[in-house]
Structure formats: C-alpha cells, structure tokens
C-alpha cells in the first residue's frame, strides 16, 4: 500500500483552550522541521483535534516514519487513506480495497471502529461498524471478526473527509518543542550530556548549549565532535544554538593558583557560572547537565552541592538517578552513542588530579577561590565575550 497521508495523534495533555493552539502550532512547526530530512514534499495541516501529513508526490515511507518518530508530542503515527467521497456505498468499496491491499494474508481477525465526528452523517457509528464488517466478511471468506482481541482494528473516522487506518506506530511522546521555555545545556563530548539534553527537550523545552574547550590542549576534532552531537540532538530538539567558550586561560589560572585536588570542582563552578551568564544573556531560564549521583568524584552529593552553590538558575539534571547502562541505552536509542565514544580528549580530563576531593567543603573551596581574585573576573568576561556561536541542525 502506498499511503498518501499520515494521521498524527497527540496527547490531550496541555491541549485545553488557548493552549491547544500553541501546542498544535508548535507540533506542526516541529513536524515540518523533522520532515526536511525526509525525501519528498509534504503538506502538514490541522483539523480540530487532528494533524495530518500529506505527501505531495513521491516520498520515502521509512524516512517519513523515522522523521515523525523524532517529533516530541506525537503519541501515534497512523498511515491512512483519506477519502473525499463520503457516499456510503463508496465507503464500503474503499474499506474493502484497504483491507485487501494492507492485509494480503486474510487469515486474520478484525473489528471495525467507526467514529462519527461529522454529526450530520446519515449513518450512526454502530450501523457503520455492522455494515462495513459485513462487506469485509463477504469480500474475504477467510477473514473473521473478533470484537475482543482483533488482530486488526480498522478505524473509520467520519469527519470533513473520511479517514481509514489500522496501523498505529508509536511516536516519541513528550511535548512539542517550544511549549515549555528555553534552557541552556552544558554539552560535553561525553555520553551523558546529549542524553540529558534529549530528555529535557522531550518535555517541550527549547535547548541552547554551551561547550567549554581548551585549545591547544583540546583539539579541533574534539570540538567538531560536540558540534556533531549537537546536530544529533537537534534532530529531536530542533536547531540548537551552540556557544563555544574558550576555557584555556581560566583553567591554567586555576591550575596555577589552587590546590590540584580541588581543580575539578573549582573548574566546574566556573563552568556553571559562565554557562549561567550566557544562559541569562540568551533568555534561558534553566541549566541542564548530564550529572548522575556518584558517577565520578565531581558528582558525589557533596560535589554537586558545591557546584550547584554558584548557580541562581535552576539546574536540571534529568539523569540524576540513572545508572550508566541506563544512560547508554538511551544514547543508543537516540543515536548519539557512537559519536560520544569517539576517543577525543575533554577539557575536564586534561588537568585532573590523581586524587580529586570527593567530599569538598564549601568553605575550603571558597577560600581557595580567593587566590583567583586578581584576574578571574576579567578572564570570565573575556571567555563570555569571545564565545563563538554556531547553529547546529
Ligand atoms: P558527559 O558524559 O556528559 O561528558 P561525564 O560523565 O563526563 O559527563 P563530567 O565530566 O563530570 O561527567 O561532567 C558532568 C557534566 O558537566 C556533563 O554531563 C556536562 O553537562 C557538563 N560538562 C562537563 N564538561 C563539559 C564541557 N567541556 N563543556 C560543557 N559542559 C561540560
Ligand atoms: Mg565529560
């Protein structure tokens, strides 16, 4: 069967009253963005409570389903046949043709589920179920009805036109991008932060990202890897503005002035501070990190407390209770894993001490940071001012 159209079903949540338009329009925008990757031309349009994707000419079915599966807010993707001619006899013919084409093997059970959105339609739902069931049974001797657990649930929606569908492909769930504000993701080249960005984007949040690099200690390839990761997350999240911050001078300064076992934690505090500055300058109202309790020395509860202390924006850590394997599973699902494990150095790993503190004390850390008083503000200013922004999509 060559389907010309797809019916997009979304959750009712957040779709009440005025919000409904915001929700639907955000979903349509994101569907159009996702379909840019698919071969073909498409029309995306809505009718009360329904969104449709119509193919205009040739297209690649797998591409389209793949693209739609990356759109947050979609619960079901239903390839369908939509008919204009609502004449009852014509409907019967169309339904038989649909079953014949979609189910070449007729050793199946089915049930018709008609819904009458058009209240003027001269046949009631029960009557439609019965009549369509009957013509299908008559057309194919092998086929059986099962009203409890049918192999095929044939949906017939009588609306402005008639929608006929039986395949329901699960969508990504979540909420459409753009319905829940904007947040700044601290994106490294690792496994965790792309997954963290994906998870917050799934709730409808627009993502910007910040990456700290330390040339010449970190390479151009390491930076490219982060750009590539941002692009992969953008397939779900929409275009991501990535701010690339040169962190070398700050790192060297901390290395020079502070105890080495406190280096990671102090560096992380400055990363958070700079990320927050860039976040606020760009209208982001939260920060996102890929931290998970206990994963490394800088992610003990004590370390997280000390890192968090410099932030005034809320910090979202969607992986906080995940085990590494659970994070890896998501990264494989969203296709970031292979890129994440490419072996390029990260700025955090270059200056790490052999025995970093795992239970930092905030007063001790603050005292160490007083050693930075002379130049740190100026260095931070320069880092923010010289940040380079790339749009990843
Ligand atoms: P990831 O796999 O995301 O790199 P990680 O296990 O390597 O995480 P850390 O290096 O402690 O953990 O980093 C914790 C979090 O801090 C990351 O998930 C990310 O959000 C942020 N982060 C770390 N390094 C950078 C960096 N160079 N640029 C931007 N954010 C970073
Ligand atoms: Mg890392």
Short mmCIF file of C-alpha atoms and ligand atoms in Angstrom, two decimals:
data_model
loop_
_atom_site.label_atom_id
_atom_site.label_comp_id
_atom_site.label_asym_id
_atom_site.label_seq_id
_atom_site.Cartn_x
_atom_site.Cartn_y
_atom_site.Cartn_z
CA UNK A 1 0.00 0.00 0.00
CA UNK A 2 1.29 3.45 -0.87
CA UNK A 3 -0.11 5.73 1.80
CA UNK A 4 -0.65 9.36 0.77
CA UNK A 5 -1.32 10.64 4.27
CA UNK A 6 -0.48 10.18 7.91
CA UNK A 7 -2.76 10.95 10.80
CA UNK A 8 -0.86 12.37 13.76
CA UNK A 9 -2.31 11.69 17.19
CA UNK A 10 -1.13 13.68 20.15
CA UNK A 11 -1.86 13.50 23.84
CA UNK A 12 -4.72 15.53 25.21
CA UNK A 13 -2.45 16.93 27.91
CA UNK A 14 -1.83 20.63 27.54
CA UNK A 15 -4.33 20.92 24.74
CA UNK A 16 -7.14 22.67 26.57
CA UNK A 17 -8.48 26.05 25.42
CA UNK A 18 -5.98 28.60 24.20
CA UNK A 19 -3.04 26.31 24.95
CA UNK A 20 -4.29 23.91 22.37
CA UNK A 21 -3.34 26.23 19.50
CA UNK A 22 0.09 26.84 20.97
CA UNK A 23 0.56 23.11 21.36
CA UNK A 24 -0.69 22.23 17.88
CA UNK A 25 1.22 25.00 16.13
CA UNK A 26 4.45 24.03 17.90
CA UNK A 27 3.86 20.43 16.89
CA UNK A 28 3.25 21.39 13.25
CA UNK A 29 6.40 23.51 13.20
CA UNK A 30 8.44 20.63 14.59
CA UNK A 31 6.91 18.12 12.16
CA UNK A 32 7.91 20.38 9.26
CA UNK A 33 11.43 20.66 10.65
CA UNK A 34 11.77 16.90 11.05
CA UNK A 35 10.42 16.21 7.56
CA UNK A 36 13.17 18.31 5.99
CA UNK A 37 15.36 15.24 6.43
CA UNK A 38 12.92 13.00 4.56
CA UNK A 39 12.83 12.63 0.81
CA UNK A 40 9.73 14.24 -0.72
CA UNK A 41 7.39 17.21 -0.36
CA UNK A 42 4.75 17.33 2.33
CA UNK A 43 1.79 19.35 3.43
CA UNK A 44 1.22 19.49 7.18
CA UNK A 45 -2.19 20.75 8.25
CA UNK A 46 -4.71 20.55 11.05
CA UNK A 47 -8.38 19.97 11.56
CA UNK A 48 -9.98 20.11 15.03
CA UNK A 49 -8.12 17.65 17.22
CA UNK A 50 -6.16 16.14 14.34
CA UNK A 51 -2.95 16.89 12.48
CA UNK A 52 -2.30 15.43 9.04
CA UNK A 53 0.80 14.98 6.93
CA UNK A 54 0.04 14.61 3.21
CA UNK A 55 2.71 13.54 0.77
CA UNK A 56 2.75 15.61 -2.39
CA UNK A 57 4.15 13.22 -4.95
CA UNK A 58 6.83 10.58 -4.45
CA UNK A 59 8.28 10.09 -0.99
CA UNK A 60 10.20 7.58 1.09
CA UNK A 61 7.89 5.90 3.62
CA UNK A 62 10.61 4.79 6.04
CA UNK A 63 12.17 8.26 6.01
CA UNK A 64 8.86 9.87 6.88
CA UNK A 65 8.02 7.45 9.67
CA UNK A 66 11.59 7.81 11.01
CA UNK A 67 11.33 11.60 10.96
CA UNK A 68 7.91 11.63 12.62
CA UNK A 69 9.17 9.28 15.33
CA UNK A 70 11.62 12.00 16.37
CA UNK A 71 8.94 14.62 16.94
CA UNK A 72 8.08 15.13 20.59
CA UNK A 73 4.38 15.44 21.33
CA UNK A 74 3.31 12.73 18.89
CA UNK A 75 1.71 9.71 20.53
CA UNK A 76 0.71 7.75 17.43
CA UNK A 77 1.63 7.94 13.75
CA UNK A 78 -1.11 6.39 11.63
CA UNK A 79 -0.54 5.84 7.90
CA UNK A 80 -4.01 6.27 6.46
CA UNK A 81 -6.22 6.52 3.46
CA UNK A 82 -8.28 9.68 3.36
CA UNK A 83 -11.28 9.82 1.10
CA UNK A 84 -13.29 12.85 -0.08
CA UNK A 85 -16.30 11.00 -1.42
CA UNK A 86 -18.37 10.25 1.68
CA UNK A 87 -21.07 8.33 -0.14
CA UNK A 88 -21.90 5.20 1.89
CA UNK A 89 -21.56 2.74 -0.97
CA UNK A 90 -18.25 4.29 -1.96
CA UNK A 91 -17.03 3.99 1.65
CA UNK A 92 -17.81 0.28 1.60
CA UNK A 93 -15.76 -0.16 -1.57
CA UNK A 94 -12.85 1.82 -0.16
CA UNK A 95 -12.79 -0.18 3.05
CA UNK A 96 -12.73 -3.49 1.19
CA UNK A 97 -9.94 -2.21 -1.06
CA UNK A 98 -8.00 -1.05 2.00
CA UNK A 99 -8.23 -4.42 3.74
CA UNK A 100 -7.31 -6.22 0.56
CA UNK A 101 -4.20 -4.18 -0.03
CA UNK A 102 -2.91 -3.80 3.53
CA UNK A 103 -3.54 -7.42 4.59
CA UNK A 104 -2.65 -9.73 1.70
CA UNK A 105 -2.86 -12.66 4.12
CA UNK A 106 -6.51 -12.82 5.08
CA UNK A 107 -6.15 -15.36 7.89
CA UNK A 108 -6.74 -12.59 10.41
CA UNK A 109 -9.39 -11.31 12.76
CA UNK A 110 -10.68 -7.75 12.68
CA UNK A 111 -13.10 -5.29 14.14
CA UNK A 112 -14.42 -2.03 12.70
CA UNK A 113 -14.31 1.01 14.95
CA UNK A 114 -16.25 3.86 13.37
CA UNK A 115 -16.32 7.36 14.87
CA UNK A 116 -18.70 9.96 13.68
CA UNK A 117 -17.09 13.38 14.07
CA UNK A 118 -19.49 14.71 11.44
CA UNK A 119 -22.79 14.59 13.31
CA UNK A 120 -24.73 15.23 10.07
CA UNK A 121 -23.58 11.95 8.55
CA UNK A 122 -26.70 9.91 7.81
CA UNK A 123 -25.46 6.68 9.43
CA UNK A 124 -24.80 6.02 13.10
CA UNK A 125 -21.49 4.56 14.31
CA UNK A 126 -22.99 1.21 15.31
CA UNK A 127 -24.63 0.88 11.94
CA UNK A 128 -21.38 1.72 10.15
CA UNK A 129 -19.49 -0.87 12.21
CA UNK A 130 -22.02 -3.51 11.32
CA UNK A 131 -22.31 -2.67 7.63
CA UNK A 132 -18.59 -2.35 7.00
CA UNK A 133 -17.92 -5.53 8.98
CA UNK A 134 -20.40 -7.31 6.79
CA UNK A 135 -18.95 -6.16 3.44
CA UNK A 136 -15.46 -7.17 4.57
CA UNK A 137 -16.65 -10.60 5.70
CA UNK A 138 -18.43 -11.05 2.39
CA UNK A 139 -15.41 -10.00 0.36
CA UNK A 140 -12.90 -12.29 2.07
CA UNK A 141 -14.12 -15.74 3.13
CA UNK A 142 -11.06 -16.41 5.33
CA UNK A 143 -11.35 -13.35 7.49
CA UNK A 144 -13.05 -13.43 10.93
CA UNK A 145 -14.48 -10.88 13.30
CA UNK A 146 -13.15 -10.72 16.85
CA UNK A 147 -14.65 -7.92 18.89
CA UNK A 148 -12.46 -8.53 21.96
CA UNK A 149 -8.91 -9.00 20.69
CA UNK A 150 -8.85 -8.41 16.95
CA UNK A 151 -5.56 -8.66 15.03
CA UNK A 152 -6.67 -5.60 13.10
CA UNK A 153 -8.63 -2.68 14.49
CA UNK A 154 -9.95 -0.86 11.45
CA UNK A 155 -10.59 2.77 12.36
CA UNK A 156 -13.05 4.70 10.24
CA UNK A 157 -13.36 8.36 11.19
CA UNK A 158 -16.17 10.26 9.55
CA UNK A 159 -15.12 13.90 9.57
CA UNK A 160 -14.93 16.57 6.90
CA UNK A 161 -13.46 13.71 4.91
CA UNK A 162 -13.18 10.06 5.95
CA UNK A 163 -10.01 8.65 7.48
CA UNK A 164 -9.37 4.92 7.21
CA UNK A 165 -6.46 3.45 9.14
CA UNK A 166 -5.41 0.42 11.11
CA UNK A 167 -1.67 0.78 11.60
CA UNK A 168 -0.63 2.74 14.68
CA UNK A 169 3.10 3.37 15.04
CA UNK A 170 4.17 4.63 18.48
CA UNK A 171 5.52 8.19 18.48
CA UNK A 172 8.15 9.75 20.75
CA UNK A 173 5.67 11.06 23.33
CA UNK A 174 6.58 14.12 25.36
CA UNK A 175 5.56 17.66 24.45
CA UNK A 176 6.25 19.74 21.33
CA UNK A 177 9.45 21.78 21.38
CA UNK A 178 8.66 25.39 22.14
CA UNK A 179 5.84 24.81 24.60
CA UNK A 180 7.95 24.98 27.76
CA UNK A 181 10.54 27.75 27.64
CA UNK A 182 14.25 27.56 26.90
CA UNK A 183 17.19 26.14 28.86
CA UNK A 184 20.98 26.02 28.47
CA UNK A 185 22.58 22.57 28.20
CA UNK A 186 26.19 22.12 29.30
CA UNK A 187 27.21 19.89 26.43
CA UNK A 188 30.47 17.98 26.59
CA UNK A 189 31.64 15.31 24.22
CA UNK A 190 30.60 12.55 26.62
CA UNK A 191 27.72 10.09 26.69
CA UNK A 192 25.64 11.78 29.34
CA UNK A 193 25.03 15.37 28.38
CA UNK A 194 23.47 14.69 24.94
CA UNK A 195 21.05 12.31 26.65
CA UNK A 196 20.27 14.94 29.29
CA UNK A 197 19.51 17.47 26.54
CA UNK A 198 17.29 14.99 24.74
CA UNK A 199 15.32 14.30 27.90
CA UNK A 200 14.63 17.94 28.72
CA UNK A 201 13.82 18.71 25.07
CA UNK A 202 11.30 15.87 25.24
CA UNK A 203 9.30 17.93 27.71
CA UNK A 204 8.93 20.71 25.14
CA UNK A 205 11.91 22.84 26.18
CA UNK A 206 13.96 24.67 23.55
CA UNK A 207 17.63 23.83 24.03
CA UNK A 208 20.68 26.05 23.65
CA UNK A 209 24.06 24.59 24.50
CA UNK A 210 27.43 25.67 25.80
CA UNK A 211 30.69 23.79 25.29
CA UNK A 212 33.95 24.62 27.06
CA UNK A 213 37.09 23.79 25.17
CA UNK A 214 40.71 24.32 25.99
CA UNK A 215 42.79 24.76 22.86
CA UNK A 216 45.51 23.70 22.25
CA UNK A 217 45.01 21.08 24.98
CA UNK A 218 41.78 20.01 23.34
CA UNK A 219 41.71 19.56 19.60
CA UNK A 220 39.61 20.85 16.77
CA UNK A 221 38.33 17.29 16.38
CA UNK A 222 37.04 17.28 19.96
CA UNK A 223 35.14 20.48 19.19
CA UNK A 224 33.77 19.03 15.95
CA UNK A 225 32.57 16.04 17.91
CA UNK A 226 30.49 18.31 20.15
CA UNK A 227 29.07 20.11 17.11
CA UNK A 228 28.16 16.69 15.69
CA UNK A 229 26.49 15.68 18.95
CA UNK A 230 24.52 18.93 18.99
CA UNK A 231 23.35 18.15 15.46
CA UNK A 232 22.24 14.68 16.51
CA UNK A 233 20.27 16.06 19.46
CA UNK A 234 18.85 18.73 17.12
CA UNK A 235 17.15 16.03 15.06
CA UNK A 236 14.78 15.75 18.03
CA UNK A 237 15.12 19.16 19.64
CA UNK A 238 15.15 21.42 16.59
CA UNK A 239 18.04 23.79 15.77
CA UNK A 240 20.43 24.21 18.71
CA UNK A 241 22.49 27.37 19.17
CA UNK A 242 25.82 26.12 20.49
CA UNK A 243 28.07 28.59 22.33
CA UNK A 244 31.70 27.52 22.25
CA UNK A 245 33.69 29.02 25.08
CA UNK A 246 37.48 29.12 25.24
CA UNK A 247 38.24 27.95 28.77
CA UNK A 248 42.03 27.57 28.49
CA UNK A 249 43.14 30.68 30.34
CA UNK A 250 40.71 30.11 33.19
CA UNK A 251 41.83 26.51 33.53
CA UNK A 252 45.50 27.43 33.52
CA UNK A 253 44.88 30.16 36.05
CA UNK A 254 43.06 27.79 38.40
CA UNK A 255 45.81 25.21 37.87
CA UNK A 256 48.34 27.80 38.83
CA UNK A 257 46.59 29.17 41.91
CA UNK A 258 44.54 26.41 43.51
CA UNK A 259 45.26 23.03 45.13
CA UNK A 260 45.25 20.43 42.41
CA UNK A 261 42.87 18.04 44.14
CA UNK A 262 40.29 20.85 44.11
CA UNK A 263 40.82 21.67 40.48
CA UNK A 264 37.90 19.78 39.01
CA UNK A 265 35.39 21.14 41.45
CA UNK A 266 36.57 24.74 41.08
CA UNK A 267 36.61 24.41 37.31
CA UNK A 268 33.09 23.08 37.39
CA UNK A 269 31.96 26.03 39.47
CA UNK A 270 33.36 28.41 36.87
CA UNK A 271 31.77 26.44 34.06
CA UNK A 272 28.42 26.78 35.78
CA UNK A 273 28.91 30.49 36.36
CA UNK A 274 29.80 31.16 32.74
CA UNK A 275 27.02 28.91 31.47
CA UNK A 276 24.59 30.84 33.62
CA UNK A 277 25.83 34.18 32.29
CA UNK A 278 25.38 33.02 28.68
CA UNK A 279 22.04 31.45 29.59
CA UNK A 280 20.69 34.69 31.01
CA UNK A 281 22.02 36.72 28.07
CA UNK A 282 20.07 34.42 25.75
CA UNK A 283 16.76 34.17 27.54
CA UNK A 284 17.31 30.70 29.01
CA UNK A 285 15.63 30.13 32.36
CA UNK A 286 17.37 26.95 33.44
CA UNK A 287 20.61 25.00 33.09
CA UNK A 288 20.88 21.32 32.16
CA UNK A 289 23.72 18.94 32.91
CA UNK A 290 24.33 15.23 32.44
CA UNK A 291 25.28 14.65 36.05
CA UNK A 292 24.28 11.49 37.89
CA UNK A 293 24.87 10.87 41.59
CA UNK A 294 28.14 9.15 42.37
CA UNK A 295 29.26 8.62 38.76
CA UNK A 296 32.61 10.37 39.29
CA UNK A 297 34.31 12.36 42.05
CA UNK A 298 32.71 15.59 40.88
CA UNK A 299 29.25 14.04 41.12
CA UNK A 300 29.08 12.96 44.74
CA UNK A 301 26.27 14.61 46.64
CA UNK A 302 28.83 16.89 48.32
CA UNK A 303 30.42 17.85 44.99
CA UNK A 304 27.06 18.51 43.40
CA UNK A 305 26.13 20.73 46.34
CA UNK A 306 29.33 22.74 45.98
CA UNK A 307 28.95 23.05 42.20
CA UNK A 308 25.33 24.00 42.50
CA UNK A 309 26.07 26.71 45.01
CA UNK A 310 27.23 29.19 42.35
CA UNK A 311 24.00 28.99 40.35
CA UNK A 312 20.95 31.14 40.71
CA UNK A 313 19.05 29.50 37.86
CA UNK A 314 17.54 26.08 38.49
CA UNK A 315 19.81 23.28 37.29
CA UNK A 316 18.02 20.35 35.69
CA UNK A 317 19.81 17.02 35.96
CA UNK A 318 17.50 14.55 34.26
CA UNK A 319 19.99 11.66 34.65
CA UNK A 320 20.48 12.15 38.36
CA UNK A 321 19.12 8.71 39.32
CA UNK A 322 20.22 6.80 36.22
CA UNK A 323 22.87 4.07 36.18
CA UNK A 324 25.45 4.35 33.41
CA UNK A 325 23.91 1.46 31.48
CA UNK A 326 20.51 3.13 31.50
CA UNK A 327 22.09 6.28 30.06
CA UNK A 328 23.92 4.22 27.43
CA UNK A 329 20.63 2.58 26.46
CA UNK A 330 19.04 5.96 25.77
CA UNK A 331 22.11 7.22 23.89
CA UNK A 332 21.95 4.17 21.66
CA UNK A 333 18.26 4.70 21.07
CA UNK A 334 18.77 8.32 20.05
CA UNK A 335 21.92 7.55 18.03
CA UNK A 336 24.41 9.66 19.96
CA UNK A 337 26.35 6.77 21.47
CA UNK A 338 28.74 6.09 18.60
CA UNK A 339 29.76 9.73 18.37
CA UNK A 340 30.04 10.10 22.16
CA UNK A 341 32.53 7.26 22.49
CA UNK A 342 34.96 8.65 19.91
CA UNK A 343 38.18 8.98 21.87
CA UNK A 344 38.91 12.72 21.85
CA UNK A 345 40.12 14.46 24.95
CA UNK A 346 37.82 16.57 27.09
CA UNK A 347 38.94 19.74 28.81
CA UNK A 348 37.94 18.31 32.19
CA UNK A 349 40.16 15.29 31.85
CA UNK A 350 43.32 17.10 30.91
CA UNK A 351 44.05 18.84 34.17
CA UNK A 352 42.53 16.31 36.55
CA UNK A 353 44.37 15.41 39.71
CA UNK A 354 45.19 11.83 40.62
CA UNK A 355 43.12 12.09 43.78
CA UNK A 356 40.42 14.72 43.40
CA UNK A 357 38.44 15.61 46.51
CA UNK A 358 35.22 13.64 46.67
CA UNK A 359 33.77 15.46 49.67
CA UNK A 360 34.62 19.08 49.07
CA UNK A 361 33.88 21.55 51.80
CA UNK A 362 32.31 24.73 50.55
CA UNK A 363 34.31 26.96 52.91
CA UNK A 364 37.59 25.39 51.87
CA UNK A 365 36.72 25.78 48.19
CA UNK A 366 35.69 29.39 48.65
CA UNK A 367 38.96 30.11 50.42
CA UNK A 368 40.94 28.55 47.57
CA UNK A 369 38.99 30.65 45.11
CA UNK A 370 40.12 33.83 46.84
CA UNK A 371 43.51 33.08 45.24
CA UNK A 372 41.84 33.84 41.92
CA UNK A 373 40.62 37.29 42.91
CA UNK A 374 43.09 39.24 40.85
CA UNK A 375 42.26 38.08 37.36
CA UNK A 376 39.27 35.74 37.35
CA UNK A 377 36.56 38.35 36.64
CA UNK A 378 38.45 39.67 33.67
CA UNK A 379 39.12 36.15 32.37
CA UNK A 380 35.46 35.24 32.69
CA UNK A 381 34.48 38.42 30.90
CA UNK A 382 36.84 37.59 28.05
CA UNK A 383 35.58 34.00 27.87
CA UNK A 384 31.98 35.19 27.53
CA UNK A 385 32.84 37.92 25.04
CA UNK A 386 34.90 35.70 22.77
CA UNK A 387 32.42 32.80 22.75
CA UNK A 388 31.64 31.63 19.25
CA UNK A 389 28.05 30.67 18.39
CA UNK A 390 27.13 28.02 15.83
CA UNK A 391 23.64 26.94 14.93
CA UNK A 392 23.54 23.15 14.83
CA UNK A 393 20.79 21.49 12.83
P1 LIG B 1 29.38 13.60 29.95
O1 LIG B 1 29.31 12.20 29.54
O2 LIG B 1 28.13 14.35 29.68
O3 LIG B 1 30.61 14.29 29.43
P2 LIG B 1 30.74 13.00 32.35
O4 LIG B 1 30.33 11.71 32.90
O5 LIG B 1 31.99 13.07 31.55
O6 LIG B 1 29.53 13.60 31.52
P3 LIG B 1 31.65 15.26 33.90
O7 LIG B 1 32.83 15.43 33.07
O8 LIG B 1 31.76 15.30 35.40
O9 LIG B 1 30.80 13.95 33.60
O10 LIG B 1 30.62 16.37 33.52
C1 LIG B 1 29.39 16.48 34.15
C2 LIG B 1 28.52 17.39 33.32
O11 LIG B 1 29.12 18.68 33.20
C3 LIG B 1 28.35 16.93 31.90
O12 LIG B 1 27.29 15.99 31.78
C4 LIG B 1 28.07 18.21 31.18
O13 LIG B 1 26.71 18.60 31.36
C5 LIG B 1 28.96 19.20 31.92
N1 LIG B 1 30.28 19.32 31.25
C6 LIG B 1 31.40 18.63 31.51
N2 LIG B 1 32.42 19.01 30.70
C7 LIG B 1 31.91 19.97 29.89
C8 LIG B 1 32.45 20.76 28.82
N3 LIG B 1 33.71 20.63 28.41
N4 LIG B 1 31.63 21.65 28.22
C9 LIG B 1 30.34 21.78 28.61
N5 LIG B 1 29.79 21.06 29.60
C10 LIG B 1 30.55 20.17 30.24
MG1 LIG B 2 32.60 14.62 30.30
#
